[in-house]
Amino acid sequence: MEHRIIVLGAGYTGAFAAGRLAKRLHPEDVRITLVNAEPDFVERVRMHQVAAGQDLKPRPFAEMFAGTGVELKLAKVTAVDADAKTVALTGASGAETLPYDTLVYALGSGWTDHGVPGAAEHAYEIASRPGALKLRERLARLDAGARVTVVGGGLTGVEAATEFAEARPDLEVALIARGGLGDWVSPKAQAHLRKVFAKLGIEVHEHADVAEVRPDAVVTADGTRIASAATVWTTGFAVHPIAAATTMETTERGQIVADRDMASVSHPDVFAVGDAGFAMGDAGSPLRMSCASGIPMAQNAAEAIVARLTGAKAGRMPLGYFNQCVSLGRSDGLIQYVTGDDRARSASLRGAFAARYKEFVCKGAAWGVANPTYGMPVRRRRIAKAAKPEGSAVKALA
Ligand SMILES: Cc1cc2nc3c(=O)[nH]c(=O)nc-3n(C[C@H](O)[C@H](O)[C@H](O)COP(=O)(O)OP(=O)(O)OC[C@H]3O[C@@H](n4cnc5c(N)ncnc54)[C@H](O)[C@@H]3O)c2cc1C
């Protein structure tokens, strides 16, 4: 009997973990099943580009995982029973329950309206591909002079506003930020953001809280009404409720609490990676939802699983930050160097070179998912007898 590893979610982290496990473990000893709701890899970091009308390179999983030994299952995950060690799925063949020995939980995140009235009904989101495609349709139908309002002054809001303003100079683009524009970056970088926003004609409303979204406007907490033909909500991500409905220890936000190996602190056979996992970085503060931390989380989880099953020493990736890479449309960008716990340093790269750097990082992230050992030769290890499920007839080799 093989050791059954199920990976839920084939975004940046789940697809990476599944591919890496398949490269590191002997195919006769393990059965790796990757469950995802969609048949191709979605480059989520480019959803603002999709909304702005750009087409992305298709990346079907059938090609990505051909010959790797990873078994793909196109299905929606509906529940996890972490005590019975099963997952419930619904797919083309109906509902089914699959047992696992080790689970990698990588269902990522979606958007949240933060309870603001009207946001769920009237705002557009770009945290998912369906959301980005819906906004793309809406933007394509807008007449010149119509206003698009991006709510949220974080990385996603800044990237979205600049992308839309560059792609559609005929539209009025506005950004509403709770703080100051780019107040998390260094003074030089902030000055660059202001310059780019001014050049693209983006109207900025700083220190403003949105209290209501209407079909044709947003209203801020001080009662200001800003006409808006399309409102784009980018105020943060929220995880799917599946983990919080289990007996696993989760945070208030529903992320699975994980240790340094990304193993659930309450159910060590479950590994949580990416946006769905809550873990501390090496600098002692929680990792934020991002590819920047999600991919090292996935690598650490895969290595920890290999170590646990084979007795090999786990290779550990550092869990921290180095830079924040922000696109400002296709021809400008900002690379803000940061401390390990994600605070801005004084150094930054700005302009066309930064745009190319960011593009390289996005391409690199997708390449890494398809090449989870980064092209390095690795040994597929046999798993130890103790790690095999009961009744195993496979000869154990360390
Ligand atoms: C517009 C935008 C720009 C961004 N820019 C950056 C950036 O520049 N740098 C950065 O580091 N991060 C960025 N991020 C954040 C980054 O995209 C996420 O942190 C990252 O995608 C998380 O990876 P993940 O594998 O945890 O989840 P995801 O990439 O979201 O993957 C989750 C997978 O699970 C699948 N799934 C979800 N629910 C189910 C279900 N019930 N059943 C079956 N399958 C399911 C989904 O289809 C998906 O394939 C950006 C995000 C957005 C939206």
Coordinates of C-alpha atoms and ligand atoms in Angstrom, one line a residue:
M1 CA 0.0 0.0 0.0
E2 CA 1.3 3.4 -0.9
H3 CA 1.4 6.4 1.5
R4 CA -1.5 8.6 0.3
I5 CA -0.7 12.3 0.0
I6 CA -3.5 14.6 -1.0
V7 CA -2.8 18.2 -2.0
L8 CA -5.8 20.5 -1.9
G9 CA -5.5 23.5 -4.2
A10 CA -3.1 23.9 -7.2
G11 CA -2.2 27.6 -6.9
Y12 CA 1.4 28.8 -6.5
T13 CA 1.9 26.8 -3.3
G14 CA -0.2 23.6 -3.8
A15 CA 1.1 22.9 -7.3
F16 CA 4.7 23.6 -6.2
A17 CA 4.4 21.3 -3.2
A18 CA 2.8 18.4 -5.2
G19 CA 5.4 18.7 -7.9
R20 CA 8.3 18.8 -5.5
L21 CA 7.0 15.8 -3.5
A22 CA 6.7 13.8 -6.7
K23 CA 10.4 14.6 -7.5
R24 CA 11.6 13.7 -4.0
L25 CA 9.7 10.5 -3.2
H26 CA 9.8 7.2 -5.0
P27 CA 6.7 6.7 -7.1
E28 CA 6.2 3.1 -5.9
D29 CA 5.8 4.3 -2.3
V30 CA 3.5 7.2 -2.6
R31 CA 0.3 8.2 -4.3
I32 CA 0.1 12.0 -4.8
T33 CA -3.3 13.4 -5.7
L34 CA -3.6 17.1 -6.5
V35 CA -7.2 18.4 -6.2
N36 CA -8.1 21.7 -7.9
A37 CA -11.4 23.3 -9.0
E38 CA -10.0 24.6 -12.3
P39 CA -8.1 22.6 -15.0
D40 CA -5.3 25.2 -15.5
F41 CA -2.8 27.1 -13.4
V42 CA -4.0 30.6 -12.6
E43 CA -1.3 33.3 -12.3
R44 CA -3.2 35.1 -9.5
V45 CA -0.6 37.8 -9.3
R46 CA -1.6 39.0 -12.7
M47 CA -5.4 39.3 -12.2
H48 CA -5.2 43.1 -12.5
Q49 CA -3.7 42.6 -15.9
V50 CA -6.5 40.2 -16.9
A51 CA -9.1 42.7 -15.7
A52 CA -7.3 45.4 -17.8
G53 CA -7.8 43.3 -20.9
Q54 CA -4.5 41.4 -21.2
D55 CA -4.5 37.7 -22.1
L56 CA -2.2 35.3 -20.2
K57 CA -0.4 32.3 -21.4
P58 CA -2.5 29.2 -20.8
R59 CA -0.9 26.8 -18.4
P60 CA -2.9 23.5 -18.4
F61 CA -2.2 21.2 -15.4
A62 CA -2.4 18.2 -17.8
E63 CA 0.8 19.5 -19.5
M64 CA 2.5 20.8 -16.3
F65 CA 2.2 17.5 -14.5
A66 CA 2.6 15.1 -17.5
G67 CA 5.0 12.3 -16.6
T68 CA 5.5 13.5 -13.0
G69 CA 3.3 10.9 -11.3
V70 CA 1.0 13.5 -9.8
E71 CA -2.6 12.4 -10.2
L72 CA -4.8 15.4 -11.0
K73 CA -8.4 15.5 -9.8
L74 CA -10.6 18.2 -11.1
A75 CA -13.1 18.8 -8.2
K76 CA -14.2 21.2 -5.6
V77 CA -13.2 20.5 -2.1
T78 CA -16.3 20.8 0.2
A79 CA -14.9 19.6 3.5
V80 CA -12.0 18.2 5.4
D81 CA -12.3 15.8 8.4
A82 CA -8.9 16.1 10.0
D83 CA -9.7 13.5 12.7
A84 CA -11.0 10.8 10.3
K85 CA -8.3 11.9 7.8
T86 CA -10.6 12.3 4.8
V87 CA -11.5 15.0 2.3
A88 CA -14.9 15.5 0.7
L89 CA -15.0 16.5 -3.0
T90 CA -17.6 17.2 -5.6
G91 CA -16.6 16.8 -9.3
A92 CA -17.9 15.6 -12.6
S93 CA -18.6 12.2 -11.2
G94 CA -20.5 13.5 -8.2
A95 CA -19.5 13.6 -4.5
E96 CA -16.8 11.4 -3.1
T97 CA -14.7 11.1 0.0
L98 CA -11.0 10.4 -0.2
P99 CA -8.8 9.1 2.7
Y100 CA -5.3 10.5 3.1
D101 CA -2.2 9.7 5.2
T102 CA -0.7 13.2 4.7
L103 CA -2.7 16.3 3.6
V104 CA -1.3 19.5 2.2
Y105 CA -3.9 22.2 2.5
A106 CA -3.3 25.0 0.0
L107 CA -6.7 26.4 -0.9
G108 CA -5.5 30.0 -1.0
S109 CA -7.8 32.9 -0.4
G110 CA -10.5 35.0 -2.0
W111 CA -11.7 38.5 -1.4
T112 CA -13.7 39.9 1.5
D113 CA -16.0 42.9 1.6
H114 CA -15.1 43.5 5.3
G115 CA -18.8 43.9 6.0
V116 CA -19.1 47.2 4.1
P117 CA -22.7 47.7 3.0
G118 CA -23.1 47.3 -0.8
A119 CA -19.6 46.1 -1.5
A120 CA -20.6 42.4 -2.0
E121 CA -23.4 43.5 -4.3
H122 CA -21.9 46.3 -6.3
A123 CA -18.1 46.1 -6.2
Y124 CA -15.8 44.0 -8.4
E125 CA -13.0 41.8 -7.1
I126 CA -9.7 40.8 -8.7
A127 CA -8.6 38.1 -6.2
S128 CA -9.9 35.4 -8.5
R129 CA -10.0 34.8 -12.2
P130 CA -13.8 34.8 -12.5
G131 CA -13.8 38.1 -10.6
A132 CA -11.1 39.6 -12.9
L133 CA -12.9 38.4 -16.0
K134 CA -16.2 40.0 -14.8
L135 CA -14.4 43.3 -14.2
R136 CA -12.7 43.1 -17.6
E137 CA -16.2 42.8 -19.3
R138 CA -17.4 45.8 -17.3
L139 CA -14.4 47.9 -18.1
A140 CA -14.7 47.1 -21.8
R141 CA -18.3 48.4 -21.8
L142 CA -17.4 51.7 -20.1
D143 CA -17.6 54.9 -22.1
A144 CA -14.7 57.4 -22.1
G145 CA -14.8 59.7 -19.1
A146 CA -16.4 57.1 -16.8
R147 CA -14.8 56.7 -13.4
V148 CA -13.3 53.5 -12.1
T149 CA -12.7 53.6 -8.3
V150 CA -10.2 51.2 -6.8
V151 CA -10.8 50.8 -3.0
G152 CA -7.6 49.8 -1.1
G153 CA -4.2 51.4 -1.0
G154 CA -2.2 48.2 -0.6
L155 CA 0.0 46.5 -3.2
T156 CA -3.0 45.1 -5.1
G157 CA -4.9 48.4 -5.2
V158 CA -1.8 50.3 -6.4
E159 CA -1.1 47.7 -9.1
A160 CA -4.7 47.7 -10.2
A161 CA -5.2 51.5 -10.4
T162 CA -2.0 52.0 -12.4
E163 CA -2.7 49.1 -14.7
F164 CA -6.3 50.4 -15.5
A165 CA -5.1 54.0 -16.0
E166 CA -2.3 52.9 -18.3
A167 CA -4.5 50.5 -20.3
R168 CA -7.5 52.9 -20.5
P169 CA -6.3 56.5 -20.6
D170 CA -9.9 57.5 -21.6
L171 CA -11.3 56.5 -18.2
E172 CA -11.0 58.5 -15.0
V173 CA -9.3 56.2 -12.4
A174 CA -9.5 57.0 -8.7
L175 CA -7.8 55.2 -5.7
I176 CA -9.2 55.4 -2.2
A177 CA -6.6 54.6 0.5
R178 CA -7.2 54.3 4.2
G179 CA -3.7 55.7 4.9
G180 CA -1.4 57.8 2.7
L181 CA -0.5 56.7 -0.8
G182 CA 2.3 54.1 -0.4
D183 CA 2.9 55.0 3.2
W184 CA 4.5 51.6 3.8
V185 CA 7.4 52.3 1.3
S186 CA 10.5 54.5 1.7
P187 CA 10.3 58.2 1.1
K188 CA 12.0 58.0 -2.3
A189 CA 9.7 55.1 -3.4
Q190 CA 6.7 57.0 -2.2
A191 CA 7.7 60.1 -4.2
H192 CA 8.0 57.8 -7.2
L193 CA 4.5 56.4 -6.6
R194 CA 3.1 60.0 -6.5
K195 CA 4.9 60.9 -9.7
V196 CA 3.5 57.9 -11.5
F197 CA 0.0 58.4 -10.2
A198 CA 0.2 62.0 -11.3
K199 CA 1.5 61.1 -14.7
L200 CA -1.3 58.6 -15.3
G201 CA -3.9 61.1 -14.0
I202 CA -5.1 58.9 -11.1
E203 CA -7.1 60.8 -8.6
V204 CA -6.1 59.8 -5.0
H205 CA -8.3 60.0 -2.0
E206 CA -6.0 59.5 1.1
H207 CA -7.0 58.9 4.7
A208 CA -10.5 57.9 3.6
D209 CA -12.6 55.0 4.7
V210 CA -15.3 53.7 2.4
A211 CA -18.6 53.3 4.4
E212 CA -20.9 52.2 1.6
V213 CA -20.8 51.1 -2.0
R214 CA -23.7 52.0 -4.3
P215 CA -24.3 50.9 -7.9
D216 CA -23.0 54.2 -9.2
A217 CA -20.9 55.6 -6.3
V218 CA -18.9 55.1 -3.2
V219 CA -19.5 57.0 0.0
T220 CA -16.7 57.7 2.4
A221 CA -17.1 57.8 6.2
D222 CA -17.2 61.6 6.2
G223 CA -20.2 61.4 3.8
T224 CA -18.3 62.3 0.6
R225 CA -20.0 60.7 -2.5
I226 CA -17.6 59.8 -5.3
A227 CA -19.3 58.8 -8.5
S228 CA -18.1 55.4 -9.7
A229 CA -19.2 53.5 -12.8
A230 CA -17.1 50.5 -11.6
T231 CA -15.8 50.0 -8.0
V232 CA -12.9 47.6 -7.5
W233 CA -12.5 46.2 -4.0
T234 CA -8.9 45.3 -3.0
T235 CA -8.9 45.8 0.7
G236 CA -7.4 42.4 1.6
F237 CA -7.9 38.7 1.2
A238 CA -9.9 36.2 3.2
V239 CA -9.5 32.4 3.4
H240 CA -12.1 29.8 2.5
P241 CA -14.1 28.7 5.5
I242 CA -13.3 25.0 5.1
A243 CA -10.4 24.9 7.6
A244 CA -12.3 26.8 10.3
A245 CA -15.1 24.2 10.1
T246 CA -12.7 21.4 11.1
T247 CA -11.3 20.6 14.5
M248 CA -7.9 21.9 13.5
E249 CA -6.5 24.9 15.3
T250 CA -7.2 28.0 13.2
T251 CA -6.8 31.7 13.6
E252 CA -9.7 34.1 13.9
R253 CA -9.4 34.6 10.1
G254 CA -9.6 30.9 9.5
Q255 CA -6.0 30.2 8.6
I256 CA -4.5 26.9 9.9
V257 CA -2.0 27.5 12.6
A258 CA 1.3 25.8 11.5
D259 CA 4.7 25.3 12.9
R260 CA 8.1 26.0 11.2
D261 CA 7.6 22.9 9.0
M262 CA 4.1 24.1 8.1
A263 CA 2.6 21.2 10.0
S264 CA -0.7 22.0 11.7
V265 CA 0.0 22.4 15.4
S266 CA -3.2 20.4 16.3
H267 CA -3.1 17.8 13.5
P268 CA 0.5 17.2 12.4
D269 CA -0.5 15.0 9.4
V270 CA -1.9 18.2 7.8
F271 CA 0.5 20.8 6.3
A272 CA -0.9 24.3 5.6
V273 CA 0.9 26.4 3.0
G274 CA 0.3 29.7 1.2
D275 CA -2.5 32.1 2.1
A276 CA -4.4 29.3 4.0
G277 CA -1.6 28.8 6.5
F278 CA -0.6 30.9 9.5
A279 CA 3.0 30.7 10.4
M280 CA 5.7 32.9 11.9
G281 CA 8.5 34.1 9.8
D282 CA 12.1 33.8 10.9
A283 CA 12.1 37.4 12.1
G284 CA 9.3 36.6 14.6
S285 CA 6.3 38.2 12.9
P286 CA 3.5 36.4 11.1
L287 CA 4.0 35.8 7.4
R288 CA 1.6 37.8 5.1
M289 CA -0.5 36.3 2.4
S290 CA 1.7 36.4 -0.7
C291 CA 3.7 34.3 -3.1
A292 CA 6.8 35.8 -1.6
S293 CA 6.2 33.8 1.6
G294 CA 3.9 31.1 0.2
I295 CA 6.4 29.4 -2.1
P296 CA 9.1 29.0 0.7
M297 CA 6.2 27.7 2.9
A298 CA 5.4 25.1 0.3
Q299 CA 9.0 24.1 -0.1
N300 CA 9.5 23.7 3.6
A301 CA 6.3 21.6 3.9
A302 CA 7.4 19.3 1.0
E303 CA 10.9 18.9 2.5
A304 CA 9.4 18.3 6.0
I305 CA 7.1 15.6 4.5
V306 CA 10.0 14.0 2.7
A307 CA 12.1 14.1 5.9
R308 CA 9.3 12.6 8.0
L309 CA 8.6 9.8 5.5
T310 CA 12.1 8.9 4.6
G311 CA 14.2 9.8 7.6
A312 CA 16.3 12.2 5.4
K313 CA 17.3 15.6 6.8
A314 CA 14.8 18.4 6.0
G315 CA 16.2 21.2 3.8
R316 CA 14.9 24.4 5.1
M317 CA 14.2 27.6 3.2
P318 CA 14.4 30.9 5.1
L319 CA 10.9 32.3 5.9
G320 CA 11.2 36.1 5.5
Y321 CA 11.2 38.9 3.0
F322 CA 13.7 40.6 0.8
N323 CA 11.8 42.9 -1.4
Q324 CA 8.3 43.9 -2.5
C325 CA 7.8 44.0 -6.2
V326 CA 5.1 46.3 -7.5
S327 CA 4.0 46.8 -11.1
L328 CA 2.9 50.3 -12.0
G329 CA 1.4 49.4 -15.4
R330 CA 3.5 47.6 -18.0
S331 CA 6.3 50.2 -18.3
D332 CA 6.9 51.3 -14.7
G333 CA 7.5 49.6 -11.4
L334 CA 8.8 49.8 -7.9
I335 CA 11.0 47.3 -6.1
Q336 CA 11.1 48.2 -2.5
Y337 CA 13.8 46.4 -0.5
V338 CA 12.6 45.3 2.9
T339 CA 13.8 43.8 6.2
G340 CA 13.2 40.1 6.9
D341 CA 9.9 41.1 8.6
D342 CA 8.8 43.2 5.7
R343 CA 9.6 46.8 6.7
A344 CA 10.9 49.2 4.1
R345 CA 14.6 49.8 3.9
S346 CA 15.8 53.0 2.3
A347 CA 16.8 51.3 -1.0
S348 CA 14.4 50.8 -3.9
L349 CA 14.5 50.4 -7.7
R350 CA 12.1 52.5 -9.7
G351 CA 11.0 53.0 -13.3
A352 CA 11.4 50.8 -16.4
F353 CA 14.1 48.6 -14.9
A354 CA 11.8 47.8 -11.9
A355 CA 9.0 47.0 -14.3
R356 CA 11.2 44.4 -16.1
Y357 CA 12.4 43.0 -12.7
K358 CA 8.8 42.6 -11.6
E359 CA 7.9 40.8 -14.9
F360 CA 10.9 38.5 -14.4
V361 CA 9.7 37.7 -10.8
C362 CA 6.2 36.9 -12.1
K363 CA 7.5 34.7 -14.9
G364 CA 9.9 33.1 -12.4
A365 CA 7.1 32.3 -9.9
A366 CA 5.2 30.4 -12.7
W367 CA 8.3 28.7 -13.9
G368 CA 9.1 27.6 -10.3
V369 CA 5.7 26.0 -10.0
A370 CA 6.3 23.9 -13.1
N371 CA 10.0 23.2 -12.1
P372 CA 9.7 22.7 -8.3
T373 CA 13.4 21.6 -7.9
Y374 CA 14.5 24.6 -10.0
G375 CA 16.1 22.3 -12.6
M376 CA 18.4 20.7 -10.0
P377 CA 18.8 17.0 -10.1
V378 CA 17.3 15.4 -6.9
R379 CA 17.1 11.9 -5.6
R380 CA 13.7 10.2 -5.2
R381 CA 13.8 8.6 -1.8
R382 CA 12.1 5.4 -0.6
I383 CA 9.9 5.8 2.4
A384 CA 10.7 4.2 5.7
K385 CA 8.5 1.2 6.9
A386 CA 7.0 3.1 9.8
A387 CA 5.7 5.8 7.5
K388 CA 3.7 3.3 5.4
P389 CA 0.1 2.7 6.2
E390 CA -0.8 -0.5 8.0
G391 CA -0.9 -3.6 5.7
S392 CA 1.9 -2.3 3.5
A393 CA 3.5 -5.0 1.5
V394 CA 6.2 -2.7 0.0
K395 CA 9.7 -3.5 1.2
A396 CA 11.0 -0.6 3.3
L397 CA 14.2 1.0 2.3
A398 CA 15.5 4.1 4.0
Ligands
LIG1 C1 -4.1 41.0 -8.3 C2 -3.1 40.3 -7.3 C3 -1.8 40.7 -7.3 C4 -0.9 40.0 -6.4 N1 0.4 40.4 -6.5 C5 1.3 39.7 -5.7 C6 2.7 40.0 -5.8 O1 3.1 40.9 -6.5 N2 3.5 39.3 -4.9 C7 3.1 38.4 -4.1 O2 3.9 37.8 -3.4 N3 1.8 38.1 -4.0 C8 0.9 38.7 -4.8 N4 -0.5 38.4 -4.7 C9 -0.9 37.4 -3.7 C10 -0.8 36.0 -4.3 O3 -1.4 35.9 -5.5 C11 -1.3 35.0 -3.3 O4 -0.7 35.2 -2.0 C12 -1.0 33.6 -3.8 O5 -1.7 33.3 -5.0 C13 -1.3 32.5 -2.7 O6 -1.0 31.3 -3.2 P1 -1.8 30.0 -2.7 O7 -1.2 28.8 -3.4 O8 -1.9 30.0 -1.3 O9 -3.3 30.3 -3.3 P2 -3.9 30.5 -4.7 O10 -2.8 30.9 -5.7 O11 -5.1 31.3 -4.5 O12 -4.3 29.0 -5.1 C14 -5.4 28.4 -4.5 C15 -5.9 27.3 -5.4 O13 -6.9 26.5 -4.8 C16 -8.0 26.3 -5.7 N5 -9.2 26.3 -4.8 C17 -9.7 27.2 -4.0 N6 -10.8 26.7 -3.4 C18 -11.0 25.5 -3.8 C19 -12.0 24.4 -3.6 N7 -12.9 24.6 -2.6 N8 -11.8 23.3 -4.2 C20 -10.9 23.1 -5.1 N9 -9.9 24.0 -5.4 C21 -10.0 25.2 -4.8 C22 -8.0 27.6 -6.6 O14 -8.7 27.3 -7.8 C23 -6.5 27.8 -6.7 O15 -6.0 27.0 -7.8 C24 -1.4 39.0 -5.5 C25 -2.7 38.7 -5.5 C26 -3.6 39.3 -6.4 C27 -5.0 39.0 -6.4

